[in-house]
Short mmCIF file of C-alpha atoms and ligand atoms in Angstrom, two decimals:
data_model
loop_
_atom_site.label_atom_id
_atom_site.label_comp_id
_atom_site.label_asym_id
_atom_site.label_seq_id
_atom_site.Cartn_x
_atom_site.Cartn_y
_atom_site.Cartn_z
CA MET A 1 41.84 35.60 -8.11
CA PRO A 2 39.99 38.84 -8.81
CA SER A 3 39.71 41.15 -5.85
CA VAL A 4 36.12 41.54 -4.71
CA SER A 5 36.53 43.94 -1.81
CA SER A 6 33.70 46.36 -1.19
CA ALA A 7 36.18 49.13 -0.40
CA ALA A 8 36.38 52.14 -2.70
CA SER A 9 37.67 51.05 -6.07
CA SER A 10 40.53 52.51 -8.04
CA PRO A 11 41.14 52.47 -11.80
CA LEU A 12 42.83 49.38 -13.20
CA SER A 13 46.26 49.52 -14.77
CA ASN A 14 45.83 50.08 -18.50
CA ARG A 15 49.22 51.22 -19.84
CA HIS A 16 49.59 48.44 -22.39
CA ASP A 17 46.01 48.75 -23.52
CA LEU A 18 46.42 52.48 -24.14
CA GLN A 19 49.66 51.93 -26.03
CA LEU A 20 48.01 49.35 -28.27
CA ARG A 21 45.06 51.64 -28.88
CA GLN A 22 47.40 54.46 -29.91
CA ARG A 23 49.27 52.17 -32.29
CA ALA A 24 46.03 50.74 -33.66
CA ALA A 25 44.64 54.23 -34.28
CA LYS A 26 47.47 54.77 -36.77
CA VAL A 27 47.07 51.56 -38.75
CA VAL A 28 43.39 50.60 -38.35
CA PRO A 29 40.63 53.07 -39.25
CA GLY A 30 39.10 54.19 -35.97
CA GLY A 31 41.52 51.92 -34.09
CA MET A 32 38.98 49.09 -33.98
CA THR A 33 35.84 48.18 -35.87
CA GLY A 34 32.33 47.26 -34.85
CA HIS A 35 31.25 45.86 -31.51
CA LEU A 36 34.82 45.30 -30.30
CA ASN A 37 35.61 49.00 -30.25
CA ALA A 38 35.94 49.73 -26.53
CA ALA A 39 34.87 53.31 -27.25
CA SER A 40 31.32 51.96 -27.06
CA LEU A 41 31.97 50.84 -23.47
CA PRO A 42 32.31 53.03 -20.38
CA ALA A 43 35.75 54.57 -19.81
CA GLY A 44 37.94 52.10 -17.95
CA TYR A 45 37.15 49.03 -20.05
CA PRO A 46 40.11 47.40 -21.79
CA GLN A 47 40.05 46.82 -25.54
CA PHE A 48 42.86 44.29 -25.82
CA PHE A 49 43.08 40.91 -24.15
CA GLU A 50 45.96 38.56 -23.51
CA ARG A 51 44.33 35.22 -22.74
CA GLY A 52 41.33 33.29 -21.48
CA GLN A 53 40.85 30.16 -19.42
CA GLY A 54 37.53 28.68 -18.33
CA CYS A 55 35.31 31.60 -17.31
CA ARG A 56 38.26 33.98 -16.79
CA VAL A 57 39.89 36.44 -19.16
CA TRP A 58 43.02 38.56 -18.70
CA ASP A 59 43.52 41.87 -20.45
CA VAL A 60 46.88 42.95 -21.85
CA ASP A 61 47.72 44.68 -18.58
CA GLY A 62 47.30 41.45 -16.66
CA ASN A 63 43.95 42.34 -15.03
CA GLU A 64 41.85 39.23 -14.46
CA TYR A 65 38.09 39.11 -14.83
CA ILE A 66 35.27 36.65 -14.36
CA ASP A 67 33.94 36.77 -17.90
CA PHE A 68 30.22 37.38 -18.43
CA MET A 69 30.58 38.00 -22.18
CA CYS A 70 32.20 34.71 -23.29
CA SER A 71 33.68 36.50 -26.32
CA TRP A 72 30.15 37.87 -27.04
CA GLY A 73 28.80 34.33 -27.09
CA PRO A 74 31.22 31.89 -28.71
CA ASN A 75 32.80 30.42 -25.60
CA LEU A 76 29.91 28.20 -24.61
CA LEU A 77 32.02 25.70 -22.67
CA GLY A 78 34.56 28.25 -21.44
CA HIS A 79 37.83 29.45 -22.89
CA HIS A 80 40.27 26.71 -23.87
CA HIS A 81 37.98 23.78 -23.19
CA PRO A 82 40.40 20.83 -23.10
CA VAL A 83 38.24 18.41 -25.13
CA VAL A 84 37.56 20.99 -27.84
CA ASP A 85 41.16 22.17 -27.98
CA GLU A 86 42.44 18.61 -28.17
CA ALA A 87 40.10 17.81 -31.07
CA ALA A 88 41.20 21.00 -32.83
CA ARG A 89 44.89 20.24 -32.23
CA LYS A 90 44.54 16.74 -33.64
CA GLN A 91 42.84 18.08 -36.74
CA GLN A 92 45.42 20.88 -37.06
CA ALA A 93 48.17 18.28 -37.11
CA LEU A 94 46.43 16.57 -40.04
CA GLY A 95 45.41 19.69 -41.92
CA ASP A 96 42.91 22.52 -41.72
CA CYS A 97 42.57 24.39 -45.00
CA LEU A 98 43.06 21.70 -47.66
CA ASP A 99 42.01 21.32 -51.30
CA GLY A 100 38.58 20.30 -50.08
CA PRO A 101 36.75 19.51 -46.85
CA THR A 102 37.73 16.74 -44.47
CA ALA A 103 35.51 13.93 -43.23
CA ARG A 104 34.66 16.21 -40.28
CA PHE A 105 32.44 18.17 -42.70
CA VAL A 106 30.11 15.21 -43.17
CA GLU A 107 30.32 14.08 -39.55
CA LEU A 108 29.38 17.52 -38.29
CA ALA A 109 26.55 17.91 -40.81
CA GLU A 110 25.19 14.56 -39.61
CA ARG A 111 25.38 15.71 -35.99
CA PHE A 112 23.55 18.93 -36.79
CA VAL A 113 20.79 17.11 -38.62
CA ALA A 114 20.42 14.63 -35.76
CA ARG A 115 20.36 17.36 -33.15
CA SER A 116 18.37 20.25 -34.67
CA ALA A 117 14.69 19.49 -34.51
CA HIS A 118 13.72 20.92 -37.90
CA ALA A 119 16.92 20.22 -39.84
CA ASP A 120 17.21 17.89 -42.83
CA TRP A 121 20.40 19.45 -44.22
CA VAL A 122 23.22 21.84 -43.35
CA LEU A 123 25.42 24.39 -45.13
CA PHE A 124 28.52 25.65 -43.34
CA GLN A 125 30.05 29.13 -43.30
CA LYS A 126 32.25 31.13 -40.94
CA ASN A 127 30.37 34.06 -39.41
CA GLY A 128 26.83 34.65 -38.27
CA THR A 129 26.35 37.23 -41.02
CA ASP A 130 27.25 34.59 -43.61
CA ALA A 131 24.59 32.32 -42.18
CA THR A 132 21.77 34.87 -42.02
CA THR A 133 22.61 36.05 -45.53
CA VAL A 134 22.61 32.48 -46.90
CA CYS A 135 19.18 31.96 -45.28
CA LEU A 136 17.80 34.91 -47.25
CA MET A 137 19.35 33.55 -50.46
CA VAL A 138 17.84 30.11 -49.96
CA ALA A 139 14.42 31.61 -49.21
CA ARG A 140 14.54 33.83 -52.29
CA ALA A 141 15.82 31.03 -54.52
CA ALA A 142 13.05 28.74 -53.31
CA THR A 143 10.20 31.20 -53.63
CA GLY A 144 11.35 33.38 -56.50
CA LYS A 145 10.12 36.26 -54.33
CA ARG A 146 11.89 39.29 -52.94
CA LYS A 147 10.36 40.69 -49.75
CA VAL A 148 11.89 39.77 -46.41
CA LEU A 149 10.36 40.78 -43.08
CA VAL A 150 12.72 41.72 -40.26
CA ALA A 151 11.96 43.08 -36.80
CA THR A 152 12.71 46.73 -36.17
CA LYS A 153 16.09 47.16 -34.40
CA ALA A 154 16.94 43.44 -34.63
CA TYR A 155 20.60 42.65 -35.32
CA HIS A 156 21.25 40.02 -37.98
CA GLY A 157 24.82 40.92 -38.93
CA ALA A 158 26.94 43.48 -40.73
CA ASP A 159 26.33 42.94 -44.45
CA PRO A 160 24.72 45.79 -46.41
CA TRP A 161 21.22 44.33 -46.03
CA CYS A 162 21.44 44.24 -42.24
CA THR A 163 24.22 46.45 -40.84
CA PRO A 164 22.76 48.67 -38.10
CA ILE A 165 24.82 51.68 -39.23
CA PRO A 166 23.79 52.47 -42.79
CA GLN A 167 27.07 53.86 -44.05
CA GLY A 168 28.66 52.65 -47.29
CA ILE A 169 25.46 51.00 -48.44
CA THR A 170 22.66 52.01 -50.79
CA PRO A 171 18.91 52.19 -50.17
CA GLU A 172 18.64 49.50 -52.86
CA ASP A 173 20.52 47.09 -50.57
CA ARG A 174 17.46 47.18 -48.30
CA ALA A 175 14.80 47.86 -50.89
CA HIS A 176 13.02 44.59 -50.18
CA LEU A 177 13.05 44.64 -46.39
CA ILE A 178 9.80 45.31 -44.54
CA HIS A 179 9.83 45.90 -40.78
CA TYR A 180 7.57 44.54 -38.07
CA THR A 181 7.69 44.69 -34.28
CA TYR A 182 8.85 41.53 -32.51
CA ASN A 183 6.03 39.76 -30.66
CA ASP A 184 3.45 42.10 -32.20
CA ILE A 185 1.11 39.98 -34.32
CA THR A 186 -0.76 42.95 -35.76
CA SER A 187 2.43 44.54 -37.04
CA LEU A 188 3.58 41.21 -38.47
CA GLU A 189 0.28 40.79 -40.31
CA ALA A 190 0.53 44.33 -41.65
CA ALA A 191 4.05 43.66 -42.92
CA VAL A 192 2.88 40.45 -44.62
CA ALA A 193 0.04 42.38 -46.24
CA GLN A 194 2.52 44.99 -47.46
CA ALA A 195 4.65 42.25 -49.05
CA GLY A 196 1.57 41.11 -50.99
CA THR A 197 2.39 38.25 -53.33
CA ASP A 198 6.14 38.94 -53.11
CA LEU A 199 6.94 37.48 -49.65
CA ALA A 200 10.09 35.33 -49.54
CA ALA A 201 10.69 35.07 -45.79
CA ILE A 202 10.01 36.21 -42.27
CA VAL A 203 13.18 36.52 -40.19
CA CYS A 204 12.87 36.24 -36.41
CA ALA A 205 15.54 36.34 -33.76
CA ALA A 206 15.38 33.38 -31.37
CA PHE A 207 14.24 35.94 -28.82
CA LYS A 208 14.23 39.72 -28.82
CA HIS A 209 17.74 40.76 -27.83
CA ASP A 210 18.15 44.26 -29.23
CA LEU A 211 20.90 46.45 -27.81
CA GLY A 212 19.99 48.57 -24.79
CA ILE A 213 16.34 47.59 -24.44
CA ASP A 214 14.56 44.95 -22.38
CA GLN A 215 14.77 41.47 -23.86
CA GLU A 216 11.61 39.51 -24.71
CA LEU A 217 11.08 35.81 -25.13
CA PRO A 218 8.91 34.99 -28.15
CA THR A 219 5.27 34.54 -27.20
CA PRO A 220 3.87 31.20 -28.41
CA ALA A 221 1.05 33.08 -30.16
CA PHE A 222 3.52 35.26 -32.08
CA ALA A 223 5.70 32.31 -33.09
CA ARG A 224 2.68 30.29 -34.20
CA ARG A 225 1.31 33.20 -36.23
CA ALA A 226 4.67 33.71 -37.95
CA ARG A 227 4.62 30.01 -38.86
CA GLU A 228 1.05 30.24 -40.16
CA LEU A 229 1.70 33.35 -42.23
CA CYS A 230 4.72 31.72 -43.86
CA ASP A 231 2.74 28.56 -44.60
CA GLN A 232 -0.11 30.56 -46.15
CA ALA A 233 2.24 32.58 -48.36
CA GLY A 234 4.63 29.72 -49.20
CA ALA A 235 7.40 31.79 -47.59
CA ALA A 236 10.27 30.60 -45.39
CA LEU A 237 10.35 31.12 -41.64
CA ILE A 238 13.96 31.96 -40.76
CA LEU A 239 15.18 31.76 -37.18
CA ASP A 240 18.33 33.68 -36.31
CA GLU A 241 19.95 31.45 -33.67
CA VAL A 242 23.36 33.09 -33.97
CA ARG A 243 23.22 34.54 -30.46
CA ALA A 244 20.87 32.20 -28.63
CA GLY A 245 21.84 28.89 -30.24
CA PHE A 246 22.99 26.09 -27.90
CA ARG A 247 22.14 28.14 -24.77
CA VAL A 248 18.33 28.16 -24.82
CA HIS A 249 17.44 24.68 -26.15
CA ALA A 250 19.71 22.05 -27.68
CA GLY A 251 17.34 21.31 -30.56
CA GLY A 252 16.62 24.96 -31.43
CA SER A 253 15.36 27.90 -29.41
CA TRP A 254 11.78 27.81 -30.70
CA GLU A 255 11.34 24.27 -29.42
CA THR A 256 10.46 26.19 -26.23
CA VAL A 257 7.36 27.57 -27.97
CA GLY A 258 6.60 24.52 -30.09
CA VAL A 259 7.27 26.15 -33.47
CA ARG A 260 9.79 24.91 -36.03
CA PRO A 261 11.44 27.20 -38.58
CA ASP A 262 12.27 26.29 -42.18
CA LEU A 263 15.78 27.69 -41.91
CA SER A 264 18.02 28.49 -38.94
CA ALA A 265 21.22 30.52 -38.87
CA TRP A 266 23.84 29.40 -36.33
CA SER A 267 27.28 30.60 -35.37
CA LYS A 268 29.00 31.95 -32.24
CA SER A 269 28.86 29.06 -29.76
CA ILE A 270 28.67 26.09 -32.14
CA ALA A 271 32.45 25.46 -32.14
CA ASN A 272 33.34 27.01 -28.77
CA GLY A 273 35.32 29.93 -30.13
CA TYR A 274 36.56 28.41 -33.38
CA ALA A 275 35.19 30.23 -36.42
CA LEU A 276 32.17 28.39 -37.76
CA ALA A 277 28.63 29.13 -38.87
CA ALA A 278 25.87 26.92 -40.21
CA VAL A 279 22.50 27.11 -41.88
CA THR A 280 20.09 24.28 -41.22
CA GLY A 281 17.01 23.75 -43.33
CA VAL A 282 14.02 21.59 -44.15
CA ASP A 283 13.76 19.20 -47.07
CA ALA A 284 11.37 21.47 -48.96
CA LEU A 285 14.23 23.99 -49.30
CA ARG A 286 16.96 21.48 -50.18
CA GLU A 287 16.67 21.95 -53.93
CA ALA A 288 16.90 25.76 -53.61
CA ALA A 289 19.89 25.38 -51.29
CA THR A 290 21.55 23.31 -54.01
CA ARG A 291 21.05 26.04 -56.60
CA ILE A 292 22.50 29.06 -54.78
CA TYR A 293 26.21 29.74 -55.16
CA THR A 294 27.65 30.24 -51.72
CA THR A 295 31.18 29.46 -50.65
CA GLY A 296 34.33 30.79 -49.00
CA SER A 297 38.03 29.89 -48.96
CA PHE A 298 37.90 29.01 -45.28
CA TRP A 299 34.37 27.73 -44.89
CA SER A 300 35.21 24.04 -44.84
CA GLY A 301 38.29 24.28 -42.60
CA GLY A 302 38.66 21.04 -40.67
CA VAL A 303 39.85 22.50 -37.38
CA ALA A 304 36.67 24.46 -36.67
CA MET A 305 34.60 21.45 -37.66
CA ALA A 306 36.52 19.15 -35.35
CA ALA A 307 35.98 21.78 -32.65
CA GLY A 308 32.28 21.85 -33.51
CA LEU A 309 31.97 18.09 -33.15
CA ALA A 310 33.71 18.18 -29.77
CA THR A 311 31.59 21.14 -28.65
CA ILE A 312 28.35 19.31 -29.38
CA GLU A 313 29.64 16.17 -27.67
CA VAL A 314 30.53 18.04 -24.47
CA ALA A 315 27.46 20.29 -24.56
CA ASP A 316 25.10 17.33 -24.76
CA ALA A 317 26.97 15.08 -22.32
CA GLN A 318 27.10 17.82 -19.70
CA ASP A 319 23.69 19.42 -20.28
CA VAL A 320 25.13 22.82 -21.05
CA VAL A 321 21.67 24.32 -21.52
CA GLY A 322 20.68 23.30 -17.99
CA HIS A 323 23.96 24.51 -16.55
CA VAL A 324 23.99 27.98 -18.14
CA GLN A 325 20.36 28.41 -17.21
CA ALA A 326 21.08 27.44 -13.56
CA MET A 327 24.15 29.68 -13.29
CA GLY A 328 22.31 32.54 -14.97
CA GLN A 329 19.39 32.12 -12.59
CA ARG A 330 21.70 32.14 -9.56
CA PHE A 331 23.26 35.36 -10.85
CA ARG A 332 19.84 36.85 -11.59
CA ASP A 333 18.49 35.99 -8.13
CA GLY A 334 21.55 37.51 -6.49
CA ILE A 335 21.26 40.69 -8.56
CA ALA A 336 17.54 40.97 -7.71
CA ALA A 337 18.27 40.64 -3.98
CA GLN A 338 21.04 43.24 -4.15
CA SER A 339 18.89 45.61 -6.20
CA ALA A 340 16.22 45.41 -3.48
CA SER A 341 18.61 45.75 -0.56
CA HIS A 342 20.37 48.78 -2.06
CA GLY A 343 17.11 50.37 -3.19
CA VAL A 344 18.37 50.57 -6.78
CA PRO A 345 15.76 49.06 -9.12
CA VAL A 346 16.86 47.13 -12.18
CA ARG A 347 15.10 45.18 -14.90
CA GLN A 348 16.42 41.72 -15.75
CA THR A 349 14.97 40.26 -18.92
CA GLY A 350 15.36 37.41 -21.40
CA PRO A 351 16.64 33.92 -20.70
CA ALA A 352 18.76 33.73 -17.54
CA ALA A 353 21.55 32.11 -19.57
CA LEU A 354 21.83 35.34 -21.63
CA PRO A 355 21.21 37.93 -18.94
CA LEU A 356 20.61 41.64 -19.43
CA ILE A 357 20.58 44.10 -16.53
CA LEU A 358 19.16 47.58 -17.15
CA PHE A 359 18.66 50.24 -14.49
CA HIS A 360 15.39 52.12 -14.00
CA GLU A 361 15.41 55.73 -15.14
CA ASP A 362 18.73 55.36 -16.89
CA PRO A 363 18.18 56.59 -20.47
CA GLY A 364 21.86 57.37 -21.04
CA PHE A 365 23.06 54.17 -19.31
CA ASP A 366 24.92 56.28 -16.73
CA LYS A 367 23.95 54.05 -13.83
CA GLY A 368 24.81 51.02 -15.91
CA ALA A 369 28.22 52.55 -16.61
CA VAL A 370 29.00 53.16 -12.94
CA PHE A 371 27.75 49.69 -12.05
CA THR A 372 29.76 47.84 -14.67
CA VAL A 373 32.94 49.87 -14.16
CA GLU A 374 32.78 49.25 -10.41
CA ALA A 375 32.31 45.54 -11.09
CA LEU A 376 35.15 45.61 -13.63
CA ARG A 377 37.51 47.15 -11.09
CA ARG A 378 36.63 44.28 -8.79
CA GLY A 379 37.38 41.66 -11.40
CA VAL A 380 34.02 41.06 -13.10
CA TYR A 381 33.53 41.77 -16.80
CA LEU A 382 29.88 42.72 -17.45
CA HIS A 383 28.20 44.72 -20.21
CA PRO A 384 26.06 47.77 -19.45
CA LYS A 385 23.56 47.38 -22.29
CA HIS A 386 24.15 44.22 -24.32
CA ASN A 387 22.99 40.83 -23.15
CA MET A 388 25.67 38.77 -21.47
CA PHE A 389 26.48 35.05 -21.72
CA LEU A 390 27.02 32.23 -19.21
CA SER A 391 29.18 29.22 -19.97
CA LEU A 392 29.70 25.67 -18.78
CA ALA A 393 32.86 26.91 -17.04
CA HIS A 394 30.97 29.23 -14.66
CA THR A 395 30.65 27.55 -11.28
CA VAL A 396 28.53 28.43 -8.27
CA GLN A 397 31.72 29.81 -6.69
CA ASP A 398 32.35 32.07 -9.70
CA ILE A 399 28.80 33.39 -9.61
CA ASP A 400 28.99 34.04 -5.87
CA LEU A 401 32.34 35.77 -6.25
CA ALA A 402 30.90 37.92 -9.03
CA LEU A 403 27.95 38.77 -6.79
CA GLN A 404 30.31 40.10 -4.13
CA ALA A 405 31.60 42.54 -6.74
CA THR A 406 28.12 43.53 -7.93
CA ASP A 407 27.07 44.18 -4.33
CA ALA A 408 29.80 46.80 -4.08
CA ALA A 409 28.86 48.08 -7.53
CA PHE A 410 25.22 48.54 -6.43
CA ALA A 411 26.47 50.47 -3.38
CA ALA A 412 28.43 52.77 -5.70
CA VAL A 413 25.34 53.37 -7.87
CA ALA A 414 23.23 54.11 -4.78
CA GLN A 415 25.83 56.53 -3.49
CA ARG A 416 26.16 58.35 -6.79
CA PHE A 417 22.53 58.43 -7.95
CA GLY A 418 20.59 57.95 -4.69
CA HIS A 419 18.30 55.10 -3.71
CA ARG A 420 14.65 54.45 -3.01
N1 PMP B 1 22.67 37.52 -35.70
C1 PMP B 1 22.70 37.75 -34.38
C2 PMP B 1 21.46 37.55 -33.58
C3 PMP B 1 23.88 38.15 -33.76
O1 PMP B 1 23.89 38.38 -32.44
C4 PMP B 1 25.04 38.31 -34.55
C5 PMP B 1 26.36 38.74 -33.93
N2 PMP B 1 26.28 39.45 -32.78
C6 PMP B 1 24.96 38.06 -35.92
C7 PMP B 1 23.77 37.65 -36.47
C8 PMP B 1 26.16 38.22 -36.81
O2 PMP B 1 27.15 37.32 -36.45
P1 PMP B 1 28.66 37.60 -36.85
O3 PMP B 1 29.10 38.78 -36.04
O4 PMP B 1 29.38 36.35 -36.51
O5 PMP B 1 28.69 37.88 -38.32
#
């Protein structure tokens, strides 16, 4: 059990983690790539993990945490969900990477079509970036047009067209992107006007979840206008569900605002930690989706698809959307009460199932760093500036235990930075 004492905290043991980082630095450029580089986290966070179970993870030094990142989204039902793992094991015993797909491929496509409100067909991939990129290809193949609208600062993956750090790419890779501001209809209309007769697609995240800034749910007016503008121009409305998918609404996140996309990109949680991505689309784009050449050696692997089928079965039978929302709300209410009682204001934004906590007057995330490190030392793994994720494995007891740690973490922030 993680310790949740409110006494002064001390650094966690990290000998093995440091050793691994030193070894990695010699054989991996920078020691670690992308979002998993712990250098982007406050000092004290581990980079390497040993195992996970339910809503707990253990780092390589044996420190145990209540996990509020769920592997940055994928573990929707919790680590090592028995039904998912059993389905994957059974498929593994039969075969995973064969000369062609297994029957799971068709079964899972059927489940996706039955479950996703707008979907008439599915294409499978591995990563979220594969899925968002395939969406752009389908839209361009269908329309014969080039311009794609994306929201400023939105993350859609790490391919040259979308990587947030423009190194190793050319301006030409992004020559046909036009930016708009999420939820800002005027800026969206201006971007559409700029695209003129060359508009292939508008890409929208399921909600605004950009790193380090307050999250925003889509306004119904914005979503409806995006739909209208696509319809008028014959362009595709693409919804990036990679992060939000299966946690906001089972049928698709924009069901909450009554707007259906033409294409959706899914990954992360759809196979509970097994590598899988999917693009769902409407019939009008089926022919274009047939024409594009998109494939990968591992894309039709049976194990991830068996895991995906089991994930959907459990998610629907146990109302995962309702559960993660309820657990997230309990956490959010507890944080709000502690913020008030310690006189340390925070902003909590976005869906409760994907919570983000940012401190007032904290441009360098220094308060966030103290808060999350203090929580970490007490056995709770939070993130100081990225949205977090709840899972089916989080119980009321886990949330309440985590809140004991955050109470002490708030006290540490108040002591260090003062309170109101
Ligand atoms: N879109 C969104 C909204 C994401 O959050 C991510 C991953 N964080 C991606 C796309 C890319 O997914 P992947 O890292 O699996 O390529």
